[in-house]
Amino acid sequence: MSLELITIFVLLAMFIIGSVISVNMGILGMVAAFVVGTYVSGLAVEDIYAAFPIDMFILLTGVTYLFAIALNNGTLDLIISGGLKLVKGNVGLLPWVLFSLAALLSAVGASTVAVGPILFPIALRLAHQHKINPILMGTLISTGMYAGSFSPLNIFGLVVNGIMHSEKIPHSPIMLFINSFIFYVLISIVIFIAFGGLRLLKHTTSAQLEIAATTEGNAGSIPNEKEDHATLWYQVATLFGIGLLITMALAFEMNMGFGALMIGLALGFMAPSKQTQIIKQMPWAVMIMVTGIMTYVGVMEKVGTMDYMTEQIASVGNPVLASLMASYVGGIISAFASTTGFLAAVIPLSAPILQDPTMSSIGVVSALAVAASVVDISPFSTNGALIMANVQGVNERLFFKKLLMIAGLFIAIGPGLAWLIFVVIGTPW
């Protein structure tokens, strides 16, 4: 067996092992990079170090640090509570308020790892209280999160745009965000109609939405007036810092990773006693997973696997068909494994399609991004698991089967629909 095929089979084995056993795929990736790189390929240890994506690590560390502060000091809770109060008794608007909250929080940089555990318990409790289909409520939070997750500030957008930049493939972070946002809004409308949303719009309730109770235990609770005043200013400073980061990154092209670290450090000086807890809240597992897989992909590139894949994809003779195949592979794998990890691996492997002058690189990467994320309603993925863990008032076995059927439909239709819209038809922008 050729060296190139060995590296590909090891990559597939990593995804299979990571989906069956609770082991971080980033650790698998780093170990595989060392074993395959040194003992099979004959690379020096220094070459393995060189494959580690230090720029991506700084980027992820800075952004997740800043938003761990926002989560810890209650800034995200304030946004959520304010959004829930907007419904004023109209039950049919609840799914859309939560969709909007999920999209907003994701778009400004909060990871799905942070947003999901906050919103799913609130949403599914409200669904039970007001007789909203839990699949409708849970799915719209999931689609909302991914509607915002490919913004230039979110970890998903950071990973995709960072890899596109490192591979020197022309791309537009804003267009990726717009494409994914529009796609998720459209499918959310279909889901809303299919699961009784129109009926809910005709129903109002005078029941009080117990927002305070649903967010009990979060970081926003304040014991006295003095601490309340200090926390309020801390939250205002956090919102200002997030706005400053967005302005500096988009308008002045500041390095977002170091910019977020600078703003986070300034906020850290305002509440140094909370720094230990904030560091613990950062999604280290996700960061290790992404950088570990990218390290292994870097080793694959050094031993010539990417050139081999280029030749194989070119042999298909039809880049449009090749992009469809890549989209469905992404959808199927991501339903059982990590979306972020898959994106970190599939984009470099799809470089021949993305670099084809007859193809729209932003169209192809938009299709791949949506295909890998739209299936996360699967009960084997994080979002689906959170829905299962928080659903109330249902038969769990029957609900699991329903959620699995919905996930199956998403896998069957989602990647193909994204491919049709972004690759075959194309967007006017």
Short mmCIF file of C-alpha atoms in Angstrom, two decimals:
data_model
loop_
_atom_site.label_atom_id
_atom_site.label_comp_id
_atom_site.label_asym_id
_atom_site.label_seq_id
_atom_site.Cartn_x
_atom_site.Cartn_y
_atom_site.Cartn_z
CA MET A 1 0.00 0.00 0.00
CA SER A 2 1.30 3.44 -0.90
CA LEU A 3 2.27 5.96 1.76
CA GLU A 4 -0.44 8.35 0.57
CA LEU A 5 -3.18 5.74 1.03
CA ILE A 6 -1.85 4.87 4.50
CA THR A 7 -2.20 8.50 5.61
CA ILE A 8 -5.76 8.66 4.23
CA PHE A 9 -6.82 5.43 5.95
CA VAL A 10 -5.32 6.67 9.21
CA LEU A 11 -7.37 9.88 8.86
CA LEU A 12 -10.57 7.87 8.30
CA ALA A 13 -9.70 5.65 11.27
CA MET A 14 -9.33 8.75 13.43
CA PHE A 15 -12.88 9.84 12.62
CA ILE A 16 -14.28 6.36 13.21
CA ILE A 17 -12.48 5.96 16.54
CA GLY A 18 -13.44 9.48 17.61
CA SER A 19 -17.13 8.80 16.88
CA VAL A 20 -17.22 5.45 18.71
CA ILE A 21 -14.97 6.15 21.69
CA SER A 22 -14.95 9.33 23.77
CA VAL A 23 -11.40 10.31 22.91
CA ASN A 24 -10.36 13.70 21.55
CA MET A 25 -9.60 13.47 17.83
CA GLY A 26 -7.00 16.19 18.20
CA ILE A 27 -4.97 13.93 20.47
CA LEU A 28 -5.41 11.16 17.94
CA GLY A 29 -4.26 13.56 15.24
CA MET A 30 -1.10 14.62 17.06
CA VAL A 31 -0.13 11.04 17.91
CA ALA A 32 -0.88 9.95 14.34
CA ALA A 33 1.17 12.88 13.02
CA PHE A 34 4.15 11.74 15.09
CA VAL A 35 3.83 8.01 14.39
CA VAL A 36 3.04 8.28 10.67
CA GLY A 37 5.35 11.23 10.16
CA THR A 38 8.47 9.84 11.88
CA TYR A 39 8.19 6.05 11.78
CA VAL A 40 6.36 5.58 8.48
CA SER A 41 7.32 8.64 6.44
CA GLY A 42 10.78 9.33 7.87
CA LEU A 43 10.15 12.98 8.74
CA ALA A 44 12.12 14.68 11.50
CA VAL A 45 10.39 15.72 14.73
CA GLU A 46 11.06 19.33 13.73
CA ASP A 47 8.87 18.76 10.65
CA ILE A 48 6.03 17.62 12.92
CA TYR A 49 6.41 20.78 15.01
CA ALA A 50 6.35 22.87 11.85
CA ALA A 51 3.01 21.30 10.88
CA PHE A 52 1.35 22.59 14.06
CA PRO A 53 -0.92 25.55 13.09
CA ILE A 54 0.34 28.15 15.57
CA ASP A 55 -1.56 30.97 13.84
CA MET A 56 -4.83 29.06 14.18
CA PHE A 57 -4.08 28.29 17.83
CA ILE A 58 -3.56 31.99 18.62
CA LEU A 59 -6.75 32.86 16.76
CA LEU A 60 -8.88 30.29 18.58
CA THR A 61 -7.32 31.05 21.96
CA GLY A 62 -7.95 34.79 21.69
CA VAL A 63 -11.56 34.60 20.50
CA THR A 64 -12.66 31.83 22.87
CA TYR A 65 -10.97 33.61 25.80
CA LEU A 66 -12.89 36.82 25.10
CA PHE A 67 -16.23 35.02 24.88
CA ALA A 68 -15.55 32.92 27.95
CA ILE A 69 -15.35 36.26 29.77
CA ALA A 70 -18.68 37.33 28.22
CA LEU A 71 -20.27 34.06 29.35
CA ASN A 72 -18.79 34.24 32.84
CA ASN A 73 -19.81 37.83 33.63
CA GLY A 74 -23.41 37.39 32.49
CA THR A 75 -23.24 39.45 29.28
CA LEU A 76 -24.60 36.56 27.20
CA ASP A 77 -27.36 35.95 29.76
CA LEU A 78 -28.48 39.57 29.46
CA ILE A 79 -28.79 39.22 25.70
CA ILE A 80 -30.79 36.01 26.07
CA SER A 81 -33.16 37.37 28.73
CA GLY A 82 -33.78 40.53 26.75
CA GLY A 83 -34.65 38.52 23.68
CA LEU A 84 -37.09 36.25 25.49
CA LYS A 85 -38.99 39.23 26.89
CA LEU A 86 -39.72 40.44 23.37
CA VAL A 87 -42.36 37.77 22.65
CA LYS A 88 -44.95 39.35 25.00
CA GLY A 89 -47.08 36.23 25.19
CA ASN A 90 -46.99 35.22 21.50
CA VAL A 91 -45.94 31.59 21.69
CA GLY A 92 -45.40 31.31 17.95
CA LEU A 93 -42.57 33.83 18.15
CA LEU A 94 -40.63 31.89 20.79
CA PRO A 95 -38.84 29.59 18.29
CA TRP A 96 -37.81 32.59 16.19
CA VAL A 97 -36.60 34.57 19.18
CA LEU A 98 -34.42 31.64 20.20
CA PHE A 99 -33.28 31.17 16.58
CA SER A 100 -32.30 34.86 16.51
CA LEU A 101 -30.53 34.66 19.87
CA ALA A 102 -28.58 31.60 18.77
CA ALA A 103 -27.63 33.26 15.47
CA LEU A 104 -26.65 36.54 17.15
CA LEU A 105 -24.53 34.93 19.85
CA SER A 106 -22.80 32.69 17.31
CA ALA A 107 -22.25 35.54 14.85
CA VAL A 108 -20.48 37.70 17.41
CA GLY A 109 -18.15 34.86 18.36
CA ALA A 110 -19.75 32.62 20.99
CA SER A 111 -19.01 28.98 20.17
CA THR A 112 -21.76 26.38 19.85
CA VAL A 113 -20.11 24.69 22.83
CA ALA A 114 -21.16 27.72 24.91
CA VAL A 115 -24.47 28.64 23.22
CA GLY A 116 -26.01 25.18 23.08
CA PRO A 117 -25.83 24.29 26.79
CA ILE A 118 -27.34 27.70 27.63
CA LEU A 119 -30.20 27.80 25.13
CA PHE A 120 -31.35 24.18 24.86
CA PRO A 121 -32.44 23.86 28.52
CA ILE A 122 -34.31 27.18 28.31
CA ALA A 123 -35.92 26.39 24.97
CA LEU A 124 -37.06 22.86 25.74
CA ARG A 125 -38.50 23.92 29.08
CA LEU A 126 -40.48 26.65 27.30
CA ALA A 127 -41.53 24.12 24.64
CA HIS A 128 -42.94 21.84 27.35
CA GLN A 129 -44.70 24.71 29.14
CA HIS A 130 -46.35 26.10 26.03
CA LYS A 131 -46.96 22.89 24.04
CA ILE A 132 -44.44 23.63 21.29
CA ASN A 133 -43.09 20.65 19.36
CA PRO A 134 -39.65 20.04 20.95
CA ILE A 135 -38.20 19.05 17.57
CA LEU A 136 -39.27 22.44 16.19
CA MET A 137 -37.74 24.31 19.11
CA GLY A 138 -34.55 22.27 19.24
CA THR A 139 -33.99 22.33 15.50
CA LEU A 140 -34.43 26.09 15.20
CA ILE A 141 -31.83 26.64 17.90
CA SER A 142 -29.45 24.34 16.01
CA THR A 143 -30.09 26.06 12.67
CA GLY A 144 -29.83 29.44 14.40
CA MET A 145 -26.43 28.59 15.82
CA TYR A 146 -25.13 27.52 12.43
CA ALA A 147 -26.72 30.52 10.72
CA GLY A 148 -24.25 32.61 12.71
CA SER A 149 -21.41 30.12 13.09
CA PHE A 150 -19.66 30.92 9.83
CA SER A 151 -19.20 34.59 10.64
CA PRO A 152 -15.59 35.84 10.63
CA LEU A 153 -15.73 35.92 14.45
CA ASN A 154 -16.95 32.39 15.20
CA ILE A 155 -14.70 29.36 15.62
CA PHE A 156 -16.31 27.66 12.57
CA GLY A 157 -15.75 30.71 10.37
CA LEU A 158 -12.25 31.12 11.81
CA VAL A 159 -11.35 27.52 10.96
CA VAL A 160 -12.73 27.64 7.41
CA ASN A 161 -11.31 31.05 6.56
CA GLY A 162 -7.99 30.26 8.23
CA ILE A 163 -7.54 27.08 6.21
CA MET A 164 -8.58 28.81 2.98
CA HIS A 165 -5.97 31.48 3.68
CA SER A 166 -3.25 28.95 4.53
CA GLU A 167 -4.03 27.01 1.35
CA LYS A 168 -3.86 30.30 -0.63
CA ILE A 169 -7.34 29.77 -2.06
CA PRO A 170 -9.34 32.92 -2.94
CA HIS A 171 -12.19 33.34 -0.49
CA SER A 172 -14.53 35.86 1.08
CA PRO A 173 -15.32 35.47 4.80
CA ILE A 174 -18.35 37.75 4.47
CA MET A 175 -19.78 35.80 1.52
CA LEU A 176 -19.36 32.52 3.41
CA PHE A 177 -21.31 34.03 6.30
CA ILE A 178 -24.07 35.40 4.03
CA ASN A 179 -24.45 32.11 2.13
CA SER A 180 -24.72 29.96 5.24
CA PHE A 181 -27.02 32.45 6.99
CA ILE A 182 -29.48 32.56 4.08
CA PHE A 183 -29.46 28.77 3.74
CA TYR A 184 -30.27 28.23 7.40
CA VAL A 185 -33.00 30.86 7.43
CA LEU A 186 -34.68 29.14 4.47
CA ILE A 187 -34.61 25.65 5.95
CA SER A 188 -35.75 27.06 9.31
CA ILE A 189 -38.85 28.46 7.63
CA VAL A 190 -39.59 25.03 6.16
CA ILE A 191 -39.10 23.37 9.56
CA PHE A 192 -41.30 25.98 11.27
CA ILE A 193 -44.16 25.31 8.86
CA ALA A 194 -43.72 21.52 8.88
CA PHE A 195 -43.84 21.22 12.68
CA GLY A 196 -46.86 23.38 13.46
CA GLY A 197 -45.35 26.83 13.67
CA LEU A 198 -48.20 28.54 11.82
CA ARG A 199 -50.69 27.16 14.34
CA LEU A 200 -48.57 28.52 17.18
CA LEU A 201 -48.66 32.02 15.73
CA LYS A 202 -52.40 32.10 16.33
CA HIS A 203 -52.01 31.14 19.96
CA THR A 204 -51.16 33.61 22.73
CA THR A 205 -50.70 33.02 26.43
CA SER A 206 -50.82 35.22 29.49
CA ALA A 207 -48.49 32.91 31.40
CA GLN A 208 -45.33 34.54 32.65
CA LEU A 209 -42.16 33.29 30.97
CA GLU A 210 -39.99 32.33 33.93
CA ILE A 211 -36.78 33.63 32.45
CA ALA A 212 -35.08 34.13 35.77
CA ALA A 213 -35.76 30.55 36.76
CA THR A 214 -34.50 29.12 33.48
CA THR A 215 -31.21 30.95 33.82
CA GLU A 216 -30.79 30.21 37.53
CA GLY A 217 -27.26 29.38 38.41
CA ASN A 218 -25.71 31.30 35.53
CA ALA A 219 -23.09 33.96 36.06
CA GLY A 220 -25.49 36.87 36.07
CA SER A 221 -26.82 36.56 39.64
CA ILE A 222 -25.73 39.44 41.88
CA PRO A 223 -25.91 39.38 45.70
CA ASN A 224 -25.95 43.11 46.46
CA GLU A 225 -26.22 46.60 45.00
CA LYS A 226 -22.49 47.31 45.09
CA GLU A 227 -21.62 44.15 43.17
CA ASP A 228 -24.57 44.78 40.84
CA HIS A 229 -23.13 48.18 39.88
CA ALA A 230 -19.65 46.74 39.31
CA THR A 231 -20.98 43.84 37.23
CA LEU A 232 -23.08 46.18 35.09
CA TRP A 233 -19.99 48.20 34.16
CA TYR A 234 -18.08 44.98 33.51
CA GLN A 235 -20.82 43.85 31.11
CA VAL A 236 -20.88 47.24 29.37
CA ALA A 237 -17.09 47.05 28.98
CA THR A 238 -17.43 43.53 27.57
CA LEU A 239 -19.98 44.63 24.96
CA PHE A 240 -17.75 47.57 24.06
CA GLY A 241 -14.76 45.23 23.76
CA ILE A 242 -16.62 42.87 21.42
CA GLY A 243 -17.71 45.82 19.27
CA LEU A 244 -14.14 47.15 19.24
CA LEU A 245 -12.79 43.77 18.14
CA ILE A 246 -15.31 43.59 15.28
CA THR A 247 -14.43 47.13 14.17
CA MET A 248 -10.67 46.63 14.38
CA ALA A 249 -10.76 43.25 12.62
CA LEU A 250 -13.09 44.18 9.77
CA ALA A 251 -12.26 47.84 9.22
CA PHE A 252 -8.55 47.92 10.10
CA GLU A 253 -7.56 44.28 9.43
CA MET A 254 -6.06 43.78 12.89
CA ASN A 255 -4.99 40.22 13.65
CA MET A 256 -8.13 38.89 15.30
CA GLY A 257 -6.40 36.42 17.58
CA PHE A 258 -4.02 38.91 19.14
CA GLY A 259 -6.74 41.60 19.11
CA ALA A 260 -9.08 39.36 21.12
CA LEU A 261 -6.27 38.51 23.55
CA MET A 262 -5.56 42.22 24.09
CA ILE A 263 -9.22 43.06 24.75
CA GLY A 264 -9.66 39.95 26.90
CA LEU A 265 -6.58 40.86 28.95
CA ALA A 266 -7.92 44.38 29.53
CA LEU A 267 -11.22 42.89 30.73
CA GLY A 268 -9.27 40.39 32.83
CA PHE A 269 -7.61 43.20 34.75
CA MET A 270 -11.10 44.39 35.71
CA ALA A 271 -11.90 41.08 37.46
CA PRO A 272 -8.64 39.17 38.06
CA SER A 273 -10.21 36.88 40.68
CA LYS A 274 -12.39 35.28 37.98
CA GLN A 275 -9.58 34.42 35.59
CA THR A 276 -9.10 30.84 36.79
CA GLN A 277 -12.77 30.03 36.20
CA ILE A 278 -12.74 31.76 32.81
CA ILE A 279 -9.76 29.77 31.61
CA LYS A 280 -11.55 26.56 32.64
CA GLN A 281 -14.63 27.58 30.62
CA MET A 282 -12.69 27.89 27.37
CA PRO A 283 -13.42 25.04 24.89
CA TRP A 284 -9.97 23.51 25.14
CA ALA A 285 -11.20 20.17 23.84
CA VAL A 286 -12.40 21.79 20.60
CA MET A 287 -9.18 23.78 20.23
CA ILE A 288 -7.04 20.69 20.74
CA MET A 289 -9.19 18.78 18.29
CA VAL A 290 -8.90 21.40 15.53
CA THR A 291 -5.16 22.00 15.91
CA GLY A 292 -4.43 18.30 16.31
CA ILE A 293 -6.25 17.34 13.13
CA MET A 294 -4.64 20.25 11.28
CA THR A 295 -1.23 19.03 12.49
CA TYR A 296 -1.94 15.62 10.99
CA VAL A 297 -3.22 17.21 7.77
CA GLY A 298 0.03 19.22 7.68
CA VAL A 299 1.99 15.96 7.85
CA MET A 300 -0.16 14.56 5.04
CA GLU A 301 0.77 17.57 2.97
CA LYS A 302 4.48 17.11 3.69
CA VAL A 303 4.47 13.47 2.55
CA GLY A 304 2.61 14.25 -0.69
CA THR A 305 -0.92 13.07 0.13
CA MET A 306 -2.46 16.34 -1.06
CA ASP A 307 -0.76 16.01 -4.44
CA TYR A 308 -2.04 12.44 -4.61
CA MET A 309 -5.58 13.59 -3.81
CA THR A 310 -5.26 16.30 -6.45
CA GLU A 311 -4.51 13.68 -9.05
CA GLN A 312 -7.38 11.44 -7.90
CA ILE A 313 -9.96 14.23 -7.86
CA ALA A 314 -8.73 15.46 -11.23
CA SER A 315 -9.26 11.94 -12.57
CA VAL A 316 -12.98 12.24 -11.82
CA GLY A 317 -13.05 14.65 -14.70
CA ASN A 318 -16.00 16.59 -13.33
CA PRO A 319 -15.32 19.00 -10.46
CA VAL A 320 -19.05 19.60 -10.00
CA LEU A 321 -19.63 15.90 -9.34
CA ALA A 322 -16.54 15.77 -7.13
CA SER A 323 -17.90 18.64 -4.99
CA LEU A 324 -21.20 16.75 -4.60
CA MET A 325 -19.35 13.66 -3.43
CA ALA A 326 -17.32 15.74 -0.95
CA SER A 327 -20.52 17.35 0.40
CA TYR A 328 -22.22 14.02 1.09
CA VAL A 329 -19.10 12.53 2.63
CA GLY A 330 -19.02 15.58 4.90
CA GLY A 331 -22.67 15.23 5.85
CA ILE A 332 -22.44 11.54 6.68
CA ILE A 333 -19.22 11.76 8.69
CA SER A 334 -20.25 14.91 10.53
CA ALA A 335 -23.51 13.30 11.68
CA PHE A 336 -21.43 10.95 13.82
CA ALA A 337 -18.27 12.97 14.42
CA SER A 338 -17.04 16.51 14.94
CA THR A 339 -18.14 19.16 12.43
CA THR A 340 -15.18 21.37 13.25
CA GLY A 341 -12.75 18.50 12.98
CA PHE A 342 -14.15 17.39 9.66
CA LEU A 343 -13.96 20.91 8.22
CA ALA A 344 -10.34 21.12 9.32
CA ALA A 345 -9.60 17.99 7.28
CA VAL A 346 -11.90 18.18 4.24
CA ILE A 347 -11.05 21.68 3.00
CA PRO A 348 -7.34 20.92 2.41
CA LEU A 349 -8.34 17.62 0.79
CA SER A 350 -10.79 19.50 -1.47
CA ALA A 351 -8.16 22.02 -2.58
CA PRO A 352 -8.19 20.74 -6.20
CA ILE A 353 -11.91 21.54 -6.48
CA LEU A 354 -11.52 24.89 -4.75
CA GLN A 355 -8.63 25.87 -7.02
CA ASP A 356 -10.38 24.82 -10.24
CA PRO A 357 -10.84 28.03 -12.29
CA THR A 358 -14.19 26.77 -13.58
CA MET A 359 -15.59 26.54 -10.04
CA SER A 360 -16.60 29.20 -7.54
CA SER A 361 -14.37 28.59 -4.53
CA ILE A 362 -16.79 30.39 -2.21
CA GLY A 363 -19.67 28.33 -3.63
CA VAL A 364 -17.87 25.05 -3.03
CA VAL A 365 -16.68 25.94 0.46
CA SER A 366 -20.19 27.20 1.35
CA ALA A 367 -21.64 23.85 0.25
CA LEU A 368 -19.03 21.95 2.26
CA ALA A 369 -19.59 24.12 5.34
CA VAL A 370 -23.37 23.71 5.25
CA ALA A 371 -23.17 19.98 4.45
CA ALA A 372 -20.93 19.36 7.44
CA SER A 373 -23.07 21.38 9.88
CA VAL A 374 -26.69 20.90 8.80
CA VAL A 375 -26.69 17.30 10.03
CA ASP A 376 -25.82 18.22 13.63
CA ILE A 377 -29.41 17.62 14.71
CA SER A 378 -28.38 13.96 14.80
CA PRO A 379 -28.65 12.49 18.33
CA PHE A 380 -25.06 11.30 17.84
CA SER A 381 -23.86 14.91 17.51
CA THR A 382 -23.58 17.53 20.25
CA ASN A 383 -26.76 19.44 19.41
CA GLY A 384 -28.89 16.33 19.09
CA ALA A 385 -27.48 14.96 22.32
CA LEU A 386 -28.32 18.23 24.12
CA ILE A 387 -31.88 18.08 22.78
CA MET A 388 -32.23 14.50 24.04
CA ALA A 389 -30.79 15.47 27.42
CA ASN A 390 -33.17 18.41 27.94
CA VAL A 391 -36.46 17.39 26.31
CA GLN A 392 -39.40 17.19 28.72
CA GLY A 393 -42.78 15.46 28.73
CA VAL A 394 -42.08 12.90 25.98
CA ASN A 395 -41.37 9.20 25.65
CA GLU A 396 -37.60 9.23 25.28
CA ARG A 397 -37.37 6.14 23.05
CA LEU A 398 -40.02 7.43 20.64
CA PHE A 399 -38.50 10.89 20.63
CA PHE A 400 -35.07 9.42 19.90
CA LYS A 401 -36.51 7.61 16.86
CA LYS A 402 -38.20 10.80 15.63
CA LEU A 403 -35.03 12.82 16.03
CA LEU A 404 -33.07 10.10 14.23
CA MET A 405 -35.56 10.19 11.33
CA ILE A 406 -35.27 13.98 11.08
CA ALA A 407 -31.47 13.67 11.12
CA GLY A 408 -31.72 11.08 8.33
CA LEU A 409 -33.75 13.51 6.21
CA PHE A 410 -31.21 16.24 6.86
CA ILE A 411 -28.37 13.93 5.79
CA ALA A 412 -30.25 12.85 2.65
CA ILE A 413 -31.39 16.32 1.56
CA GLY A 414 -29.15 18.94 3.19
CA PRO A 415 -25.78 18.37 1.44
CA GLY A 416 -27.43 17.93 -1.95
CA LEU A 417 -29.52 21.06 -1.52
CA ALA A 418 -26.49 23.12 -0.46
CA TRP A 419 -24.55 21.79 -3.45
CA LEU A 420 -27.43 22.62 -5.80
CA ILE A 421 -27.80 26.19 -4.50
CA PHE A 422 -24.14 27.18 -4.12
CA VAL A 423 -22.33 25.10 -6.75
CA VAL A 424 -24.80 24.31 -9.55
CA ILE A 425 -27.09 27.35 -9.50
CA GLY A 426 -24.69 29.77 -7.84
CA THR A 427 -25.52 32.98 -5.99
CA PRO A 428 -25.88 36.42 -7.64
CA TRP A 429 -23.35 37.89 -5.23
#
